[in-house]
Every structure is written in C-alpha cells, then in structure tokens.
C-alpha cells in the first residue's frame, strides 16, 4: 500500500514498479480539474468524459517520457495532454477538414444551452457564453488563467507559446469577455 | 460552474479512468511481446532472403559436372559414358 501523504507523487512515479497504483492516485487527485478543463473546451459531458479517460490512458502509455521534477510540471504535462485530446475532439466535430475549430463556436454555444444546470447562476452563464465566443487560442489561455488560476509560465509549458504572447492573448480575451458580458446584460 | 453534472458522475468517471488505465496496463506488455515477435520475424526473413540471394551465385551440381567434363581427358569421358550405359543396362533403364 502506497502512503500518499508521506510520499511525493513525483517520487512515486520515479520509484514505483506498480504504475497502475500510482495512476489510481493521479486519477483521484487530478480528475476533477482536468475534467472541467476539458469540459470548458468541448462543452458536452459525454465528450469530456471520453476525453478524460483518453488523457489518463495516453499519460499512462507515455509516462516514461515525463521528465519533470515537480508536481507543477506533472500538472502542466497532464494539462498539455488534456488540451491536445480536447482539441482533437473539437476537430472531429468539424463538418470538413478545412473548417477552422474557431468556426465551431456557434455549435458549442448551442450545446452549452443544452448542458446548463437548472440552478445555474445567470452571471456565470453569461460569462461562459462570452468565453465560448472567443477564438480557441484565447479561450484556452482565458480558461487556464481565469478559472484554473494557472501561472503564465505553466500555461506556456502547456501551449508551447511564449509568456508575452499568452499575456497579450489573455488581455484581448478579457477585454472581449467584458464587452460581451455587458452586451448580454442588455439583451 | 453553470454546466450540469449529475451527482456521482465524477466518481463514475474516476472508476472508468482507473479501469481504462488497468486495461492499458494489461495490454501494454501484449504490445511489447507483439512488437518483439514481429521484429524477430522480420530479422529472420531478412536473413533467409540474404541467404537465398547469396546462394543463387553458387554454381549448381550440373555446372560443376560440366566444368569437370570440360577439363577431363577424352578417354576418361568415354569411360564415364560407358559406366553410365552399364548402369542403365543393369537397372533395366535400357
């Protein structure tokens, strides 16, 4: 039995022969935040559920390639896989291969209406509607910075973009979201 | 979060993910064994092909015999031919 309180997750990855048990711990610890990260990208619960499973299988298959030394690097690595899998799900939903993923925002907004919780807070609904109208690059940065509160350095590791580019994207995204939320107030 | 998520759905997803990882772990070694088997088969086939290719340059028994006949004196050839005829008569081929 692995004592998770005493042992650091990275030490477990480095030392454990029983990787399945280590992944049980990883799944327990990171499922929720990865699920919401994916759900904010793909919107539909069924897609997010399947994608989450694919993320852990992909992570398990390539755990030997993980070279990180800290828990934040593990989080960044898992987020990177989750983002790739979620974008793949979005690509599958396109009508043809030349269609941009950004053009799916109309479809995602329609899905969002069907996925709303009955007791959803109206301000949160408006915010999410505004976020879904953003281009994918800006949406990813906004989601990870605003909702997950990840530092720009970690987001840079996940997306492969420079910190300055991410800050610019986040700045534009915030402005667009503020403007769109105020517009939705008047609608 | 404005998204709808049924109660217990998160726990179900964790169970599903754990099961998927366990399945992946079970088939990971199968994949390794399969890849090793294919590698061994490919190397064996490559060696066989090389052997057949090299062997095709070796002279056949007929070519060796013809070489010997070409170099042999005439009386030896006659003697050899007589031996063949005698052998054929003995074995009722003629």
mmCIF file of C-alpha atoms in Angstrom:
data_model
loop_
_atom_site.group_PDB
_atom_site.id
_atom_site.type_symbol
_atom_site.label_atom_id
_atom_site.label_comp_id
_atom_site.label_asym_id
_atom_site.label_seq_id
_atom_site.Cartn_x
_atom_site.Cartn_y
_atom_site.Cartn_z
ATOM 1 C CA UNK A 1 0.000 0.000 0.000
ATOM 2 C CA UNK A 2 1.411 3.380 -1.024
ATOM 3 C CA UNK A 3 1.250 6.085 1.638
ATOM 4 C CA UNK A 4 0.296 9.117 -0.444
ATOM 5 C CA UNK A 5 0.553 11.547 2.468
ATOM 6 C CA UNK A 6 4.230 10.850 3.000
ATOM 7 C CA UNK A 7 5.401 10.066 -0.458
ATOM 8 C CA UNK A 8 5.559 12.752 -3.101
ATOM 9 C CA UNK A 9 3.738 11.946 -6.319
ATOM 10 C CA UNK A 10 6.866 12.541 -8.427
ATOM 11 C CA UNK A 11 8.877 10.179 -6.195
ATOM 12 C CA UNK A 12 6.164 7.588 -6.695
ATOM 13 C CA UNK A 13 6.375 7.964 -10.478
ATOM 14 C CA UNK A 14 10.169 7.679 -10.367
ATOM 15 C CA UNK A 15 10.357 4.753 -7.956
ATOM 16 C CA UNK A 16 7.215 2.670 -8.248
ATOM 17 C CA UNK A 17 7.104 -0.542 -10.235
ATOM 18 C CA UNK A 18 3.327 -0.661 -9.853
ATOM 19 C CA UNK A 19 2.441 2.232 -12.143
ATOM 20 C CA UNK A 20 -1.246 1.261 -12.156
ATOM 21 C CA UNK A 21 -1.481 2.075 -8.441
ATOM 22 C CA UNK A 22 0.366 5.369 -8.956
ATOM 23 C CA UNK A 23 -2.140 6.227 -11.671
ATOM 24 C CA UNK A 24 -5.009 5.459 -9.286
ATOM 25 C CA UNK A 25 -3.611 8.250 -7.097
ATOM 26 C CA UNK A 26 -3.096 10.581 -10.071
ATOM 27 C CA UNK A 27 -6.675 9.934 -11.221
ATOM 28 C CA UNK A 28 -8.009 10.632 -7.705
ATOM 29 C CA UNK A 29 -6.034 13.870 -7.437
ATOM 30 C CA UNK A 30 -6.364 15.430 -10.871
ATOM 31 C CA UNK A 31 -9.568 14.016 -12.447
ATOM 32 C CA UNK A 32 -11.803 16.841 -11.358
ATOM 33 C CA UNK A 33 -9.717 19.771 -12.543
ATOM 34 C CA UNK A 34 -8.793 18.028 -15.800
ATOM 35 C CA UNK A 35 -12.447 17.157 -16.399
ATOM 36 C CA UNK A 36 -13.550 20.787 -16.019
ATOM 37 C CA UNK A 37 -10.666 21.966 -18.198
ATOM 38 C CA UNK A 38 -11.785 19.569 -20.961
ATOM 39 C CA UNK A 39 -15.478 20.316 -20.424
ATOM 40 C CA UNK A 40 -14.894 24.039 -20.878
ATOM 41 C CA UNK A 41 -13.303 23.250 -24.254
ATOM 42 C CA UNK A 42 -15.649 20.547 -25.608
ATOM 43 C CA UNK A 43 -18.813 21.580 -23.653
ATOM 44 C CA UNK A 44 -20.616 18.203 -23.936
ATOM 45 C CA UNK A 45 -20.337 15.944 -20.875
ATOM 46 C CA UNK A 46 -20.109 12.722 -22.940
ATOM 47 C CA UNK A 47 -17.197 14.101 -24.964
ATOM 48 C CA UNK A 48 -15.440 15.376 -21.827
ATOM 49 C CA UNK A 49 -15.919 12.012 -20.096
ATOM 50 C CA UNK A 50 -14.412 10.060 -23.006
ATOM 51 C CA UNK A 51 -11.621 12.599 -23.414
ATOM 52 C CA UNK A 52 -10.708 12.406 -19.720
ATOM 53 C CA UNK A 53 -10.339 8.632 -19.984
ATOM 54 C CA UNK A 54 -8.185 9.047 -23.112
ATOM 55 C CA UNK A 55 -5.992 11.569 -21.270
ATOM 56 C CA UNK A 56 -5.128 9.117 -18.495
ATOM 57 C CA UNK A 57 -4.542 6.247 -20.935
ATOM 58 C CA UNK A 58 -2.278 8.485 -23.048
ATOM 59 C CA UNK A 59 -0.446 9.674 -19.919
ATOM 60 C CA UNK A 60 -0.010 6.080 -18.735
ATOM 61 C CA UNK A 61 1.341 4.949 -22.112
ATOM 62 C CA UNK A 62 3.914 7.751 -22.241
ATOM 63 C CA UNK A 63 4.827 8.129 -18.559
ATOM 64 C CA UNK A 64 8.421 7.125 -19.416
ATOM 65 C CA UNK A 65 8.689 10.344 -21.438
ATOM 66 C CA UNK A 66 7.755 12.510 -18.450
ATOM 67 C CA UNK A 67 10.957 14.209 -17.265
ATOM 68 C CA UNK A 68 9.515 16.688 -14.753
ATOM 69 C CA UNK A 69 10.849 17.057 -11.241
ATOM 70 C CA UNK A 70 7.998 18.966 -9.589
ATOM 71 C CA UNK A 71 4.281 18.487 -9.121
ATOM 72 C CA UNK A 72 3.566 21.620 -11.171
ATOM 73 C CA UNK A 73 5.424 20.078 -14.110
ATOM 74 C CA UNK A 74 3.224 16.979 -13.759
ATOM 75 C CA UNK A 75 0.122 19.217 -13.778
ATOM 76 C CA UNK A 76 1.426 21.060 -16.856
ATOM 77 C CA UNK A 77 2.124 17.720 -18.577
ATOM 78 C CA UNK A 78 -1.372 16.395 -17.812
ATOM 79 C CA UNK A 79 -2.958 19.686 -18.923
ATOM 80 C CA UNK A 80 -0.972 19.526 -22.149
ATOM 81 C CA UNK A 81 -2.283 16.030 -22.915
ATOM 82 C CA UNK A 82 -5.816 17.071 -21.885
ATOM 83 C CA UNK A 83 -5.718 20.139 -24.143
ATOM 84 C CA UNK A 84 -4.451 18.092 -27.106
ATOM 85 C CA UNK A 85 -7.142 15.435 -26.604
ATOM 86 C CA UNK A 86 -9.878 18.093 -26.205
ATOM 87 C CA UNK A 87 -8.804 19.934 -29.371
ATOM 88 C CA UNK A 88 -8.826 16.571 -31.193
ATOM 89 C CA UNK A 89 -12.442 16.067 -30.046
ATOM 90 C CA UNK A 90 -13.335 19.514 -31.415
ATOM 91 C CA UNK A 91 -11.597 18.727 -34.726
ATOM 92 C CA UNK A 92 -13.684 15.560 -35.073
ATOM 93 C CA UNK A 93 -16.837 17.667 -34.764
ATOM 94 C CA UNK A 94 -15.953 19.819 -37.780
ATOM 95 C CA UNK A 95 -18.049 19.283 -40.917
ATOM 96 C CA UNK A 96 -14.992 19.154 -43.188
ATOM 97 C CA UNK A 97 -11.222 19.147 -42.683
ATOM 98 C CA UNK A 98 -10.730 22.698 -43.971
ATOM 99 C CA UNK A 99 -13.152 24.122 -41.401
ATOM 100 C CA UNK A 100 -11.479 26.052 -38.573
ATOM 101 C CA UNK A 101 -12.051 24.933 -34.980
ATOM 102 C CA UNK A 102 -12.928 28.562 -34.210
ATOM 103 C CA UNK A 103 -15.933 28.232 -36.533
ATOM 104 C CA UNK A 104 -17.440 25.730 -34.086
ATOM 105 C CA UNK A 105 -18.352 28.415 -31.526
ATOM 106 C CA UNK A 106 -21.963 28.503 -32.793
ATOM 107 C CA UNK A 107 -22.286 24.734 -32.328
ATOM 108 C CA UNK A 108 -20.636 24.939 -28.879
ATOM 109 C CA UNK A 109 -22.999 27.736 -27.795
ATOM 110 C CA UNK A 110 -25.987 25.625 -28.860
ATOM 111 C CA UNK A 111 -24.575 22.648 -26.928
ATOM 112 C CA UNK A 112 -23.954 24.902 -23.931
ATOM 113 C CA UNK A 113 -27.669 25.793 -23.737
ATOM 114 C CA UNK A 114 -28.482 22.095 -23.527
ATOM 115 C CA UNK A 115 -25.791 21.401 -20.935
ATOM 116 C CA UNK A 116 -26.846 24.092 -18.455
ATOM 117 C CA UNK A 117 -27.547 23.186 -14.874
ATOM 118 C CA UNK A 118 -31.145 24.045 -13.852
ATOM 119 C CA UNK A 119 -29.886 26.128 -10.918
ATOM 120 C CA UNK A 120 -27.053 27.784 -12.875
ATOM 121 C CA UNK A 121 -26.031 31.271 -11.804
ATOM 122 C CA UNK A 122 -27.020 33.710 -14.576
ATOM 123 C CA UNK A 123 -23.807 35.735 -14.266
ATOM 124 C CA UNK A 124 -21.733 32.555 -14.688
ATOM 125 C CA UNK A 125 -23.880 31.569 -17.700
ATOM 126 C CA UNK A 126 -23.227 34.946 -19.359
ATOM 127 C CA UNK A 127 -19.515 34.693 -18.638
ATOM 128 C CA UNK A 128 -19.301 31.185 -20.146
ATOM 129 C CA UNK A 129 -21.320 32.257 -23.210
ATOM 130 C CA UNK A 130 -18.890 35.128 -23.750
ATOM 131 C CA UNK A 131 -15.898 32.805 -23.319
ATOM 132 C CA UNK A 132 -17.286 30.303 -25.848
ATOM 133 C CA UNK A 133 -17.391 33.055 -28.460
ATOM 134 C CA UNK A 134 -13.617 33.589 -28.162
ATOM 135 C CA UNK A 135 -11.167 32.051 -30.669
ATOM 136 C CA UNK A 136 -9.726 28.761 -29.353
ATOM 137 C CA UNK A 137 -6.254 30.187 -28.558
ATOM 138 C CA UNK A 138 -7.673 32.996 -26.468
ATOM 139 C CA UNK A 139 -10.265 30.692 -24.894
ATOM 140 C CA UNK A 140 -7.552 28.243 -23.766
ATOM 141 C CA UNK A 141 -5.478 30.986 -22.150
ATOM 142 C CA UNK A 142 -8.520 32.584 -20.548
ATOM 143 C CA UNK A 143 -9.800 29.256 -19.159
ATOM 144 C CA UNK A 144 -6.453 28.221 -17.708
ATOM 145 C CA UNK A 145 -5.665 31.658 -16.257
ATOM 146 C CA UNK A 146 -9.111 32.772 -15.058
ATOM 147 C CA UNK A 147 -10.790 29.518 -13.995
ATOM 148 C CA UNK A 148 -7.802 27.279 -13.154
ATOM 149 C CA UNK A 149 -5.608 30.146 -11.929
ATOM 150 C CA UNK A 150 -2.508 28.671 -13.544
ATOM 151 C CA UNK A 151 0.571 30.902 -13.799
ATOM 152 C CA UNK A 152 1.522 32.115 -17.288
ATOM 153 C CA UNK A 153 4.769 30.109 -17.082
ATOM 154 C CA UNK A 154 2.779 26.873 -16.637
ATOM 155 C CA UNK A 155 0.356 27.845 -19.432
ATOM 156 C CA UNK A 156 3.419 28.484 -21.599
ATOM 157 C CA UNK A 157 4.615 24.918 -20.936
ATOM 158 C CA UNK A 158 1.152 23.591 -21.821
ATOM 159 C CA UNK A 159 0.514 25.537 -25.020
ATOM 160 C CA UNK A 160 4.106 25.967 -26.193
ATOM 161 C CA UNK A 161 3.575 29.707 -26.636
ATOM 162 C CA UNK A 162 5.751 32.420 -25.118
ATOM 163 C CA UNK A 163 4.624 34.143 -21.909
ATOM 164 C CA UNK A 164 4.359 37.532 -23.657
ATOM 165 C CA UNK A 165 2.106 36.061 -26.384
ATOM 166 C CA UNK A 166 -0.054 34.453 -23.716
ATOM 167 C CA UNK A 167 -0.339 37.723 -21.802
ATOM 168 C CA UNK A 168 -1.394 39.529 -24.978
ATOM 169 C CA UNK A 169 -3.958 36.804 -25.767
ATOM 170 C CA UNK A 170 -5.280 36.948 -22.203
ATOM 171 C CA UNK A 171 -5.527 40.737 -22.340
ATOM 172 C CA UNK A 172 -7.565 40.637 -25.577
ATOM 173 C CA UNK A 173 -9.693 37.778 -24.270
ATOM 174 C CA UNK A 174 -10.513 39.637 -21.042
ATOM 175 C CA UNK A 175 -11.482 42.773 -22.977
ATOM 176 C CA UNK A 176 -13.717 40.797 -25.344
ATOM 177 C CA UNK A 177 -15.346 38.899 -22.483
ATOM 178 C CA UNK A 178 -16.054 42.098 -20.504
ATOM 179 C CA UNK A 179 -17.574 43.729 -23.580
ATOM 180 C CA UNK A 180 -19.652 40.659 -24.455
ATOM 181 C CA UNK A 181 -20.938 40.217 -20.883
ATOM 182 C CA UNK A 182 -22.069 43.841 -20.783
ATOM 183 C CA UNK A 183 -23.774 43.342 -24.181
ATOM 184 C CA UNK A 184 -25.517 40.215 -22.906
ATOM 185 C CA UNK A 185 -26.809 42.248 -19.931
ATOM 186 C CA UNK A 186 -28.753 44.441 -22.331
ATOM 187 C CA UNK A 187 -30.107 41.571 -24.466
ATOM 188 C CA UNK B 1 -19.914 26.175 -12.741
ATOM 189 C CA UNK B 2 -23.056 26.553 -14.879
ATOM 190 C CA UNK B 3 -22.609 23.134 -16.517
ATOM 191 C CA UNK B 4 -24.908 20.339 -15.464
ATOM 192 C CA UNK B 5 -23.196 17.336 -13.895
ATOM 193 C CA UNK B 6 -25.168 14.543 -12.268
ATOM 194 C CA UNK B 7 -24.376 13.580 -8.700
ATOM 195 C CA UNK B 8 -21.799 10.795 -8.545
ATOM 196 C CA UNK B 9 -20.748 11.387 -12.169
ATOM 197 C CA UNK B 10 -17.253 12.426 -11.100
ATOM 198 C CA UNK B 11 -16.773 9.227 -9.075
ATOM 199 C CA UNK B 12 -18.025 7.187 -12.039
ATOM 200 C CA UNK B 13 -15.527 8.925 -14.305
ATOM 201 C CA UNK B 14 -12.698 8.150 -11.888
ATOM 202 C CA UNK B 15 -13.705 4.475 -11.841
ATOM 203 C CA UNK B 16 -13.910 4.451 -15.664
ATOM 204 C CA UNK B 17 -10.488 6.072 -15.972
ATOM 205 C CA UNK B 18 -8.914 3.644 -13.495
ATOM 206 C CA UNK B 19 -10.412 0.701 -15.409
ATOM 207 C CA UNK B 20 -9.134 2.127 -18.711
ATOM 208 C CA UNK B 21 -5.619 2.525 -17.271
ATOM 209 C CA UNK B 22 -5.731 -1.035 -15.899
ATOM 210 C CA UNK B 23 -6.751 -2.292 -19.367
ATOM 211 C CA UNK B 24 -3.937 -0.270 -20.922
ATOM 212 C CA UNK B 25 -1.507 -1.786 -18.394
ATOM 213 C CA UNK B 26 -2.683 -5.307 -19.250
ATOM 214 C CA UNK B 27 -2.260 -4.759 -22.992
ATOM 215 C CA UNK B 28 0.978 -2.745 -22.693
ATOM 216 C CA UNK B 29 3.030 -5.944 -22.303
ATOM 217 C CA UNK B 30 0.995 -7.665 -25.018
ATOM 218 C CA UNK B 31 2.018 -4.853 -27.304
ATOM 219 C CA UNK B 32 5.666 -5.304 -26.331
ATOM 220 C CA UNK B 33 5.504 -9.082 -26.957
ATOM 221 C CA UNK B 34 3.797 -8.460 -30.316
ATOM 222 C CA UNK B 35 6.412 -5.905 -31.333
ATOM 223 C CA UNK B 36 9.250 -8.268 -30.304
ATOM 224 C CA UNK B 37 7.653 -11.160 -32.249
ATOM 225 C CA UNK B 38 7.291 -9.023 -35.360
ATOM 226 C CA UNK B 39 10.888 -7.778 -35.020
ATOM 227 C CA UNK B 40 12.253 -11.342 -34.708
ATOM 228 C CA UNK B 41 10.149 -12.484 -37.695
ATOM 229 C CA UNK B 42 11.375 -9.561 -39.822
ATOM 230 C CA UNK B 43 15.048 -10.218 -38.939
ATOM 231 C CA UNK B 44 14.653 -13.962 -39.679
ATOM 232 C CA UNK B 45 13.028 -13.211 -43.048
ATOM 233 C CA UNK B 46 15.800 -10.750 -43.872
ATOM 234 C CA UNK B 47 18.492 -13.375 -43.114
ATOM 235 C CA UNK B 48 16.663 -16.013 -45.188
ATOM 236 C CA UNK B 49 16.337 -13.625 -48.114
ATOM 237 C CA UNK B 50 20.056 -12.753 -47.844
ATOM 238 C CA UNK B 51 20.977 -16.457 -47.708
ATOM 239 C CA UNK B 52 18.876 -17.265 -50.801
ATOM 240 C CA UNK B 53 20.353 -14.259 -52.634
ATOM 241 C CA UNK B 54 23.963 -15.251 -51.831
ATOM 242 C CA UNK B 55 23.232 -18.933 -52.559
ATOM 243 C CA UNK B 56 21.952 -18.064 -56.032
ATOM 244 C CA UNK B 57 25.503 -17.109 -57.048
ATOM 245 C CA UNK B 58 26.869 -20.576 -56.181
ATOM 246 C CA UNK B 59 27.328 -22.904 -59.235
ATOM 247 C CA UNK B 60 24.840 -25.784 -59.427
ATOM 248 C CA UNK B 61 25.836 -29.511 -59.472
ATOM 249 C CA UNK B 62 25.197 -29.628 -63.237
ATOM 250 C CA UNK B 63 27.509 -26.639 -63.810
ATOM 251 C CA UNK B 64 30.214 -28.283 -61.629
ATOM 252 C CA UNK B 65 29.871 -31.535 -63.593
ATOM 253 C CA UNK B 66 30.109 -29.702 -66.906
ATOM 254 C CA UNK B 67 33.253 -27.932 -65.676
ATOM 255 C CA UNK B 68 34.823 -31.277 -64.749
ATOM 256 C CA UNK B 69 33.788 -32.791 -68.088
ATOM 257 C CA UNK B 70 35.244 -29.838 -69.981
ATOM 258 C CA UNK B 71 38.577 -30.245 -68.229
ATOM 259 C CA UNK B 72 38.698 -34.056 -68.328
ATOM 260 C CA UNK B 73 40.704 -36.050 -70.975
ATOM 261 C CA UNK B 74 38.628 -37.721 -73.731
ATOM 262 C CA UNK B 75 39.323 -41.325 -72.567
ATOM 263 C CA UNK B 76 38.006 -40.513 -69.081
ATOM 264 C CA UNK B 77 34.811 -39.139 -70.632
ATOM 265 C CA UNK B 78 34.386 -42.307 -72.707
ATOM 266 C CA UNK B 79 34.959 -44.411 -69.608
ATOM 267 C CA UNK B 80 32.405 -42.304 -67.712
ATOM 268 C CA UNK B 81 29.882 -42.655 -70.551
ATOM 269 C CA UNK B 82 30.448 -46.441 -70.622
ATOM 270 C CA UNK B 83 29.840 -46.572 -66.869
ATOM 271 C CA UNK B 84 26.561 -44.720 -67.341
ATOM 272 C CA UNK B 85 25.424 -47.094 -70.106
ATOM 273 C CA UNK B 86 26.396 -50.110 -67.997
ATOM 274 C CA UNK B 87 24.496 -48.673 -65.011
ATOM 275 C CA UNK B 88 21.467 -48.037 -67.200
ATOM 276 C CA UNK B 89 21.534 -51.632 -68.538
ATOM 277 C CA UNK B 90 21.877 -53.032 -65.019
ATOM 278 C CA UNK B 91 18.952 -51.036 -63.722
ATOM 279 C CA UNK B 92 16.929 -52.011 -66.834
ATOM 280 C CA UNK B 93 16.640 -48.444 -67.941
ATOM 281 C CA UNK B 94 17.765 -49.522 -71.416
#
